[in-house]
Amino acid sequence: MIKSNSSSNIALIKYMGKTDSTLNRPTNSSLSWTIDHLKTFIEVIPTNEVKDNWAPLESEYSINLNEKSINRFLSFWCFLKDHFGIKGKYQIKSANNFPYGCGLASSASSFSALTKAAYKLSLSQGGNELSVADLAALSSQGSGSSCRSFESGWVCWQDNVIKKIDLPYKNLIHKVVVVESGEKKVSSSEAHRLVAGSSLFPGRVERAENRLIQLIQALQNENWRDAYQISWAEFWDMHALFETSKPHFGYMTHETIECLNLVREVWSINSDGPIVTMDAGPNIHFLFRPEQEEFCNKMLNKFFKNFKVL
Ligand code: DP6
């Protein structure tokens, strides 16, 4: 049996829009923080069945993948098997330690874990060694954002290459307020396709690339407030693309808006607060500096105690 696991990641500069949807080539560069504590676990077990198959691995949040998601996962598994020349049939078992399909970037952790598992299996069958960058590029063909989960900390995905970036904030505290944990109606892959029709899409690449430069500069200069402002503008930009697509769609609930207003208040009262961002879902991600730990606990207790916080 082969075991693997991989972390999720949260982008502050978003991958949204593709130049090639078969290979998951992004229209713009992205920058993420790897979320060490939100993980996918995979077991690959040889089987006598005629076909490879998927089953849930027992965990706190059992994944009930729908047929479409199982087919997507298994078809990438078969692609990886072909790529590595892996022999035999297998059962793939997987589980997350967080809810699935609600904007917590489960495809990032699950596809990177699957790529790692296939690579391990290939090595056990005498396959060649690959660099982390090559593995990440391979994984991006299963799900784009998964390539950024091959490094810890700050990771940039640019020109189809991932690069770990050395920035001053190395040990951030990540928290996500789970406003809703049900499966989302419009998948990220569908969102990538739909945003191309938004009237705001022209200019999107320039806006994202400019913000990437500004955000890296802000982080390098340890200008936390600027980093917060840039990340805030970036996730609203992405959600504005969703709301102006044809047909328009959206993920924010009234609770999301309430939570965002509270964070705005926290920042204005304290002249400090967390970096805030959202993926294609209703949930809100926070990044706190290590010295903000007490402040973080107070803020979550005071304003978000009615929500699950991971
Ligand atoms: C909003 O990587 O899930 O989370 O390549 O189609 O699998 P596919 O899309 P996916 O898109 C992630 C979009 C995002 C932003 C981001 O993670 O950069």
PDB file of C-alpha atoms in Angstrom, residues 43-293:
ATOM      1  CA  GLU A  43      -4.010   5.382   0.322  1.00  0.00           C
ATOM      2  CA  VAL A  44      -3.397   3.430  -2.870  1.00  0.00           C
ATOM      3  CA  ILE A  45      -4.191  -0.255  -2.536  1.00  0.00           C
ATOM      4  CA  PRO A  46      -3.603  -2.903  -5.240  1.00  0.00           C
ATOM      5  CA  THR A  47      -6.874  -4.540  -6.301  1.00  0.00           C
ATOM      6  CA  ASN A  48      -8.006  -7.538  -8.347  1.00  0.00           C
ATOM      7  CA  GLU A  49     -10.914  -5.527  -9.765  1.00  0.00           C
ATOM      8  CA  VAL A  50     -10.924  -4.956 -13.526  1.00  0.00           C
ATOM      9  CA  LYS A  51     -10.901  -1.177 -13.093  1.00  0.00           C
ATOM     10  CA  ASP A  52      -9.286   1.318 -10.723  1.00  0.00           C
ATOM     11  CA  ASN A  53     -11.828   2.669  -8.272  1.00  0.00           C
ATOM     12  CA  TRP A  54     -12.243   5.231  -5.516  1.00  0.00           C
ATOM     13  CA  ALA A  55     -13.553   4.837  -1.951  1.00  0.00           C
ATOM     14  CA  PRO A  56     -13.706   7.196   1.017  1.00  0.00           C
ATOM     15  CA  LEU A  57     -11.006   6.842   3.650  1.00  0.00           C
ATOM     16  CA  GLU A  58     -12.415   6.951   7.154  1.00  0.00           C
ATOM     17  CA  SER A  59     -12.011  10.376   8.774  1.00  0.00           C
ATOM     18  CA  GLU A  60     -13.828  13.087  10.714  1.00  0.00           C
ATOM     19  CA  TYR A  61     -15.142  14.638   7.488  1.00  0.00           C
ATOM     20  CA  SER A  62     -15.972  11.647   5.318  1.00  0.00           C
ATOM     21  CA  ILE A  63     -15.907  12.697   1.663  1.00  0.00           C
ATOM     22  CA  ASN A  64     -18.925  11.686  -0.348  1.00  0.00           C
ATOM     23  CA  LEU A  65     -17.586  12.501  -3.764  1.00  0.00           C
ATOM     24  CA  ASN A  66     -20.291  12.730  -6.411  1.00  0.00           C
ATOM     25  CA  GLU A  67     -19.933  10.704  -9.598  1.00  0.00           C
ATOM     26  CA  LYS A  68     -18.537  13.638 -11.574  1.00  0.00           C
ATOM     27  CA  SER A  69     -15.813  14.282  -8.994  1.00  0.00           C
ATOM     28  CA  ILE A  70     -14.941  10.561  -8.736  1.00  0.00           C
ATOM     29  CA  ASN A  71     -14.613  10.378 -12.526  1.00  0.00           C
ATOM     30  CA  ARG A  72     -12.424  13.490 -12.597  1.00  0.00           C
ATOM     31  CA  PHE A  73     -10.188  12.118  -9.829  1.00  0.00           C
ATOM     32  CA  LEU A  74      -9.900   8.662 -11.393  1.00  0.00           C
ATOM     33  CA  SER A  75      -9.345   9.993 -14.882  1.00  0.00           C
ATOM     34  CA  PHE A  76      -6.396  12.042 -13.579  1.00  0.00           C
ATOM     35  CA  TRP A  77      -5.178   8.943 -11.737  1.00  0.00           C
ATOM     36  CA  CYS A  78      -5.246   7.020 -15.048  1.00  0.00           C
ATOM     37  CA  PHE A  79      -3.401   9.894 -16.721  1.00  0.00           C
ATOM     38  CA  LEU A  80      -0.729   9.707 -13.992  1.00  0.00           C
ATOM     39  CA  LYS A  81      -0.485   5.923 -14.325  1.00  0.00           C
ATOM     40  CA  ASP A  82       0.056   6.291 -18.086  1.00  0.00           C
ATOM     41  CA  HIS A  83       2.550   9.070 -17.549  1.00  0.00           C
ATOM     42  CA  PHE A  84       4.613   7.046 -15.070  1.00  0.00           C
ATOM     43  CA  GLY A  85       4.034   3.680 -16.787  1.00  0.00           C
ATOM     44  CA  ILE A  86       2.485   2.269 -13.590  1.00  0.00           C
ATOM     45  CA  LYS A  87       1.272  -1.314 -13.882  1.00  0.00           C
ATOM     46  CA  GLY A  88      -1.716  -2.901 -12.090  1.00  0.00           C
ATOM     47  CA  LYS A  89      -5.154  -1.834 -10.883  1.00  0.00           C
ATOM     48  CA  TYR A  90      -5.715   0.089  -7.669  1.00  0.00           C
ATOM     49  CA  GLN A  91      -8.267   1.318  -5.216  1.00  0.00           C
ATOM     50  CA  ILE A  92      -7.683   4.955  -4.287  1.00  0.00           C
ATOM     51  CA  LYS A  93      -8.936   5.910  -0.840  1.00  0.00           C
ATOM     52  CA  SER A  94      -8.984   9.559   0.166  1.00  0.00           C
ATOM     53  CA  ALA A  95     -10.095  11.813   2.978  1.00  0.00           C
ATOM     54  CA  ASN A  96      -9.674  15.412   4.055  1.00  0.00           C
ATOM     55  CA  ASN A  97      -9.354  16.716   7.589  1.00  0.00           C
ATOM     56  CA  PHE A  98     -11.702  19.566   6.528  1.00  0.00           C
ATOM     57  CA  PRO A  99     -15.080  19.843   4.726  1.00  0.00           C
ATOM     58  CA  TYR A 100     -15.031  19.150   1.010  1.00  0.00           C
ATOM     59  CA  GLY A 101     -16.032  21.361  -1.957  1.00  0.00           C
ATOM     60  CA  CYS A 102     -16.922  24.605  -0.204  1.00  0.00           C
ATOM     61  CA  GLY A 103     -14.115  26.934  -1.192  1.00  0.00           C
ATOM     62  CA  LEU A 104     -11.489  25.427   1.092  1.00  0.00           C
ATOM     63  CA  ALA A 105      -9.422  24.485  -1.937  1.00  0.00           C
ATOM     64  CA  SER A 106      -9.847  20.748  -1.512  1.00  0.00           C
ATOM     65  CA  SER A 107      -8.849  20.163  -5.138  1.00  0.00           C
ATOM     66  CA  ALA A 108      -5.425  21.671  -4.373  1.00  0.00           C
ATOM     67  CA  SER A 109      -4.682  19.217  -1.580  1.00  0.00           C
ATOM     68  CA  SER A 110      -6.376  16.214  -3.190  1.00  0.00           C
ATOM     69  CA  PHE A 111      -4.783  16.465  -6.645  1.00  0.00           C
ATOM     70  CA  SER A 112      -1.332  17.196  -5.220  1.00  0.00           C
ATOM     71  CA  ALA A 113      -1.705  14.218  -2.839  1.00  0.00           C
ATOM     72  CA  LEU A 114      -2.768  12.028  -5.777  1.00  0.00           C
ATOM     73  CA  THR A 115       0.232  13.118  -7.854  1.00  0.00           C
ATOM     74  CA  LYS A 116       2.548  12.403  -4.903  1.00  0.00           C
ATOM     75  CA  ALA A 117       0.965   8.947  -4.468  1.00  0.00           C
ATOM     76  CA  ALA A 118       1.387   8.074  -8.157  1.00  0.00           C
ATOM     77  CA  TYR A 119       5.005   9.265  -8.042  1.00  0.00           C
ATOM     78  CA  LYS A 120       5.725   7.128  -4.950  1.00  0.00           C
ATOM     79  CA  LEU A 121       4.145   4.111  -6.635  1.00  0.00           C
ATOM     80  CA  SER A 122       6.152   4.740  -9.791  1.00  0.00           C
ATOM     81  CA  LEU A 123       9.396   4.915  -7.766  1.00  0.00           C
ATOM     82  CA  SER A 124       8.469   1.612  -6.092  1.00  0.00           C
ATOM     83  CA  GLN A 125       8.159   0.100  -9.591  1.00  0.00           C
ATOM     84  CA  GLY A 126      11.570   1.425 -10.646  1.00  0.00           C
ATOM     85  CA  GLY A 127      10.405   4.725 -12.176  1.00  0.00           C
ATOM     86  CA  ASN A 128      12.651   7.775 -12.624  1.00  0.00           C
ATOM     87  CA  GLU A 129      13.081  10.527 -10.054  1.00  0.00           C
ATOM     88  CA  LEU A 130      11.448  13.887 -10.795  1.00  0.00           C
ATOM     89  CA  SER A 131      12.079  17.381  -9.454  1.00  0.00           C
ATOM     90  CA  VAL A 132       9.477  19.077  -7.247  1.00  0.00           C
ATOM     91  CA  ALA A 133       8.871  21.618 -10.043  1.00  0.00           C
ATOM     92  CA  ASP A 134       8.186  18.832 -12.568  1.00  0.00           C
ATOM     93  CA  LEU A 135       5.825  17.071 -10.167  1.00  0.00           C
ATOM     94  CA  ALA A 136       4.001  20.331  -9.503  1.00  0.00           C
ATOM     95  CA  ALA A 137       3.639  21.031 -13.230  1.00  0.00           C
ATOM     96  CA  LEU A 138       2.242  17.530 -13.702  1.00  0.00           C
ATOM     97  CA  SER A 139      -0.218  18.012 -10.848  1.00  0.00           C
ATOM     98  CA  SER A 140      -1.464  21.297 -12.332  1.00  0.00           C
ATOM     99  CA  GLN A 141      -2.898  19.270 -15.216  1.00  0.00           C
ATOM    100  CA  GLY A 142      -5.263  17.634 -12.714  1.00  0.00           C
ATOM    101  CA  SER A 143      -6.169  20.854 -10.929  1.00  0.00           C
ATOM    102  CA  GLY A 144      -4.297  24.098 -11.494  1.00  0.00           C
ATOM    103  CA  SER A 145      -4.060  25.317  -7.901  1.00  0.00           C
ATOM    104  CA  SER A 146      -2.642  21.952  -6.723  1.00  0.00           C
ATOM    105  CA  CYS A 147       0.800  22.858  -8.108  1.00  0.00           C
ATOM    106  CA  ARG A 148       1.216  25.500  -5.383  1.00  0.00           C
ATOM    107  CA  SER A 149       0.852  22.807  -2.672  1.00  0.00           C
ATOM    108  CA  PHE A 150       4.255  21.295  -3.496  1.00  0.00           C
ATOM    109  CA  GLU A 151       6.089  23.894  -1.410  1.00  0.00           C
ATOM    110  CA  SER A 152       5.482  25.350   2.033  1.00  0.00           C
ATOM    111  CA  GLY A 153       4.962  29.031   2.865  1.00  0.00           C
ATOM    112  CA  TRP A 154       4.673  31.572   0.043  1.00  0.00           C
ATOM    113  CA  VAL A 155       4.475  30.023  -3.409  1.00  0.00           C
ATOM    114  CA  CYS A 156       4.265  31.808  -6.743  1.00  0.00           C
ATOM    115  CA  TRP A 157       2.916  30.099  -9.891  1.00  0.00           C
ATOM    116  CA  GLN A 158       4.206  31.996 -12.888  1.00  0.00           C
ATOM    117  CA  ASP A 159       4.757  30.906 -16.511  1.00  0.00           C
ATOM    118  CA  ASN A 160       3.768  27.391 -15.517  1.00  0.00           C
ATOM    119  CA  VAL A 161       6.547  27.111 -12.965  1.00  0.00           C
ATOM    120  CA  ILE A 162       6.127  27.170  -9.188  1.00  0.00           C
ATOM    121  CA  LYS A 163       8.634  28.962  -7.029  1.00  0.00           C
ATOM    122  CA  LYS A 164       8.867  29.182  -3.250  1.00  0.00           C
ATOM    123  CA  ILE A 165       9.363  32.843  -2.350  1.00  0.00           C
ATOM    124  CA  ASP A 166      11.452  33.874   0.586  1.00  0.00           C
ATOM    125  CA  LEU A 167       9.472  36.598   2.368  1.00  0.00           C
ATOM    126  CA  PRO A 168       9.709  38.002   5.915  1.00  0.00           C
ATOM    127  CA  TYR A 169       6.416  36.536   7.219  1.00  0.00           C
ATOM    128  CA  LYS A 170       7.373  32.884   7.520  1.00  0.00           C
ATOM    129  CA  ASN A 171       5.139  31.544  10.300  1.00  0.00           C
ATOM    130  CA  LEU A 172       1.680  32.908   9.766  1.00  0.00           C
ATOM    131  CA  ILE A 173      -1.399  31.660  11.619  1.00  0.00           C
ATOM    132  CA  HIS A 174      -4.104  30.596   9.181  1.00  0.00           C
ATOM    133  CA  LYS A 175      -7.763  30.418  10.217  1.00  0.00           C
ATOM    134  CA  VAL A 176     -10.823  29.893   8.086  1.00  0.00           C
ATOM    135  CA  VAL A 177     -14.298  30.869   9.219  1.00  0.00           C
ATOM    136  CA  VAL A 178     -16.618  28.250   7.751  1.00  0.00           C
ATOM    137  CA  VAL A 179     -19.739  30.224   6.925  1.00  0.00           C
ATOM    138  CA  GLU A 180     -21.175  27.295   4.975  1.00  0.00           C
ATOM    139  CA  SER A 181     -19.805  23.793   4.508  1.00  0.00           C
ATOM    140  CA  GLY A 182     -22.212  22.456   1.863  1.00  0.00           C
ATOM    141  CA  GLU A 183     -20.946  21.652  -1.617  1.00  0.00           C
ATOM    142  CA  LYS A 184     -20.882  24.730  -3.843  1.00  0.00           C
ATOM    143  CA  LYS A 185     -23.164  24.962  -6.869  1.00  0.00           C
ATOM    144  CA  VAL A 186     -20.618  26.359  -9.325  1.00  0.00           C
ATOM    145  CA  SER A 187     -17.281  24.540  -9.251  1.00  0.00           C
ATOM    146  CA  SER A 188     -14.003  26.464  -9.574  1.00  0.00           C
ATOM    147  CA  SER A 189     -13.428  24.835 -12.969  1.00  0.00           C
ATOM    148  CA  GLU A 190     -16.806  26.141 -14.148  1.00  0.00           C
ATOM    149  CA  ALA A 191     -15.996  29.572 -12.665  1.00  0.00           C
ATOM    150  CA  HIS A 192     -12.748  29.711 -14.688  1.00  0.00           C
ATOM    151  CA  ARG A 193     -14.808  29.173 -17.849  1.00  0.00           C
ATOM    152  CA  LEU A 194     -17.589  31.622 -17.000  1.00  0.00           C
ATOM    153  CA  VAL A 195     -15.438  34.602 -15.952  1.00  0.00           C
ATOM    154  CA  ALA A 196     -14.086  34.903 -19.517  1.00  0.00           C
ATOM    155  CA  GLY A 197     -17.538  36.324 -20.413  1.00  0.00           C
ATOM    156  CA  SER A 198     -17.502  38.997 -17.697  1.00  0.00           C
ATOM    157  CA  SER A 199     -17.414  42.617 -18.852  1.00  0.00           C
ATOM    158  CA  LEU A 200     -14.706  43.108 -16.192  1.00  0.00           C
ATOM    159  CA  PHE A 201     -12.449  40.364 -17.577  1.00  0.00           C
ATOM    160  CA  PRO A 202     -10.610  42.702 -20.024  1.00  0.00           C
ATOM    161  CA  GLY A 203      -7.877  44.196 -17.849  1.00  0.00           C
ATOM    162  CA  ARG A 204      -8.026  41.367 -15.296  1.00  0.00           C
ATOM    163  CA  VAL A 205      -4.598  39.963 -16.198  1.00  0.00           C
ATOM    164  CA  GLU A 206      -2.950  43.393 -15.816  1.00  0.00           C
ATOM    165  CA  ARG A 207      -4.726  43.998 -12.498  1.00  0.00           C
ATOM    166  CA  ALA A 208      -3.652  40.626 -11.098  1.00  0.00           C
ATOM    167  CA  GLU A 209      -0.054  40.930 -12.323  1.00  0.00           C
ATOM    168  CA  ASN A 210       0.224  44.461 -10.879  1.00  0.00           C
ATOM    169  CA  ARG A 211      -1.162  43.323  -7.555  1.00  0.00           C
ATOM    170  CA  LEU A 212       1.293  40.433  -7.501  1.00  0.00           C
ATOM    171  CA  ILE A 213       4.203  42.882  -7.772  1.00  0.00           C
ATOM    172  CA  GLN A 214       2.657  45.217  -5.175  1.00  0.00           C
ATOM    173  CA  LEU A 215       1.872  42.401  -2.742  1.00  0.00           C
ATOM    174  CA  ILE A 216       5.357  40.897  -2.893  1.00  0.00           C
ATOM    175  CA  GLN A 217       6.767  44.389  -2.311  1.00  0.00           C
ATOM    176  CA  ALA A 218       4.440  45.005   0.650  1.00  0.00           C
ATOM    177  CA  LEU A 219       5.361  41.671   2.221  1.00  0.00           C
ATOM    178  CA  GLN A 220       9.056  42.273   1.585  1.00  0.00           C
ATOM    179  CA  ASN A 221       8.788  45.681   3.284  1.00  0.00           C
ATOM    180  CA  GLU A 222       6.773  44.115   6.128  1.00  0.00           C
ATOM    181  CA  ASN A 223       3.978  46.517   5.306  1.00  0.00           C
ATOM    182  CA  TRP A 224       1.118  44.400   6.701  1.00  0.00           C
ATOM    183  CA  ARG A 225      -1.582  47.007   6.115  1.00  0.00           C
ATOM    184  CA  ASP A 226      -0.727  47.300   2.411  1.00  0.00           C
ATOM    185  CA  ALA A 227      -0.682  43.509   2.111  1.00  0.00           C
ATOM    186  CA  TYR A 228      -4.177  43.450   3.654  1.00  0.00           C
ATOM    187  CA  GLN A 229      -5.463  46.190   1.299  1.00  0.00           C
ATOM    188  CA  ILE A 230      -4.071  44.486  -1.818  1.00  0.00           C
ATOM    189  CA  SER A 231      -5.413  41.039  -0.832  1.00  0.00           C
ATOM    190  CA  TRP A 232      -8.808  42.561  -0.014  1.00  0.00           C
ATOM    191  CA  ALA A 233      -9.009  44.250  -3.439  1.00  0.00           C
ATOM    192  CA  GLU A 234      -7.922  41.022  -5.140  1.00  0.00           C
ATOM    193  CA  PHE A 235     -10.610  38.743  -3.727  1.00  0.00           C
ATOM    194  CA  TRP A 236     -13.303  41.357  -4.380  1.00  0.00           C
ATOM    195  CA  ASP A 237     -12.017  41.631  -7.963  1.00  0.00           C
ATOM    196  CA  MET A 238     -12.462  37.872  -8.405  1.00  0.00           C
ATOM    197  CA  HIS A 239     -15.928  37.880  -6.818  1.00  0.00           C
ATOM    198  CA  ALA A 240     -16.896  40.859  -9.020  1.00  0.00           C
ATOM    199  CA  LEU A 241     -15.923  38.733 -12.042  1.00  0.00           C
ATOM    200  CA  PHE A 242     -18.292  36.019 -10.797  1.00  0.00           C
ATOM    201  CA  GLU A 243     -21.125  38.492 -10.319  1.00  0.00           C
ATOM    202  CA  THR A 244     -20.644  40.033 -13.782  1.00  0.00           C
ATOM    203  CA  SER A 245     -20.313  36.780 -15.735  1.00  0.00           C
ATOM    204  CA  LYS A 246     -23.069  35.690 -18.080  1.00  0.00           C
ATOM    205  CA  PRO A 247     -24.900  34.043 -16.408  1.00  0.00           C
ATOM    206  CA  HIS A 248     -23.765  35.711 -13.183  1.00  0.00           C
ATOM    207  CA  PHE A 249     -23.176  33.598 -10.116  1.00  0.00           C
ATOM    208  CA  GLY A 250     -21.865  34.171  -6.626  1.00  0.00           C
ATOM    209  CA  TYR A 251     -20.793  32.517  -3.397  1.00  0.00           C
ATOM    210  CA  MET A 252     -21.174  35.180  -0.720  1.00  0.00           C
ATOM    211  CA  THR A 253     -24.041  34.784   1.720  1.00  0.00           C
ATOM    212  CA  HIS A 254     -25.417  37.507   3.977  1.00  0.00           C
ATOM    213  CA  GLU A 255     -23.285  35.948   6.747  1.00  0.00           C
ATOM    214  CA  THR A 256     -20.163  36.317   4.592  1.00  0.00           C
ATOM    215  CA  ILE A 257     -20.911  40.026   4.178  1.00  0.00           C
ATOM    216  CA  GLU A 258     -21.580  40.424   7.907  1.00  0.00           C
ATOM    217  CA  CYS A 259     -18.252  38.748   8.730  1.00  0.00           C
ATOM    218  CA  LEU A 260     -16.372  40.924   6.225  1.00  0.00           C
ATOM    219  CA  ASN A 261     -17.912  44.049   7.760  1.00  0.00           C
ATOM    220  CA  LEU A 262     -16.782  42.898  11.202  1.00  0.00           C
ATOM    221  CA  VAL A 263     -13.227  42.463   9.967  1.00  0.00           C
ATOM    222  CA  ARG A 264     -13.322  45.938   8.475  1.00  0.00           C
ATOM    223  CA  GLU A 265     -14.417  47.227  11.898  1.00  0.00           C
ATOM    224  CA  VAL A 266     -11.620  45.322  13.652  1.00  0.00           C
ATOM    225  CA  TRP A 267      -9.083  46.920  11.318  1.00  0.00           C
ATOM    226  CA  SER A 268     -10.496  50.408  11.786  1.00  0.00           C
ATOM    227  CA  ILE A 269     -10.604  50.158  15.609  1.00  0.00           C
ATOM    228  CA  ASN A 270      -7.154  48.570  16.024  1.00  0.00           C
ATOM    229  CA  SER A 271      -5.333  49.939  12.974  1.00  0.00           C
ATOM    230  CA  ASP A 272      -4.325  46.319  12.599  1.00  0.00           C
ATOM    231  CA  GLY A 273      -5.934  42.976  11.835  1.00  0.00           C
ATOM    232  CA  PRO A 274      -5.567  39.877   9.694  1.00  0.00           C
ATOM    233  CA  ILE A 275      -4.990  39.620   5.965  1.00  0.00           C
ATOM    234  CA  VAL A 276      -8.344  38.474   4.605  1.00  0.00           C
ATOM    235  CA  THR A 277      -9.165  36.519   1.497  1.00  0.00           C
ATOM    236  CA  MET A 278     -11.819  34.277  -0.016  1.00  0.00           C
ATOM    237  CA  ASP A 279     -11.707  31.509  -2.572  1.00  0.00           C
ATOM    238  CA  ALA A 280     -14.571  30.519  -4.868  1.00  0.00           C
ATOM    239  CA  GLY A 281     -16.826  29.879  -1.870  1.00  0.00           C
ATOM    240  CA  PRO A 282     -18.568  31.671   1.012  1.00  0.00           C
ATOM    241  CA  ASN A 283     -15.857  31.049   3.620  1.00  0.00           C
ATOM    242  CA  ILE A 284     -13.382  33.597   4.891  1.00  0.00           C
ATOM    243  CA  HIS A 285      -9.668  32.962   5.270  1.00  0.00           C
ATOM    244  CA  PHE A 286      -7.518  34.941   7.708  1.00  0.00           C
ATOM    245  CA  LEU A 287      -3.755  35.166   8.016  1.00  0.00           C
ATOM    246  CA  PHE A 288      -2.361  36.542  11.286  1.00  0.00           C
ATOM    247  CA  ARG A 289       1.224  37.324  12.194  1.00  0.00           C
ATOM    248  CA  PRO A 290       2.551  35.070  14.999  1.00  0.00           C
ATOM    249  CA  GLU A 291       2.613  37.953  17.502  1.00  0.00           C
ATOM    250  CA  GLN A 292      -1.108  38.502  16.823  1.00  0.00           C
ATOM    251  CA  GLU A 293      -2.011  35.103  18.325  1.00  0.00           C
TER     252      GLU A 293
END
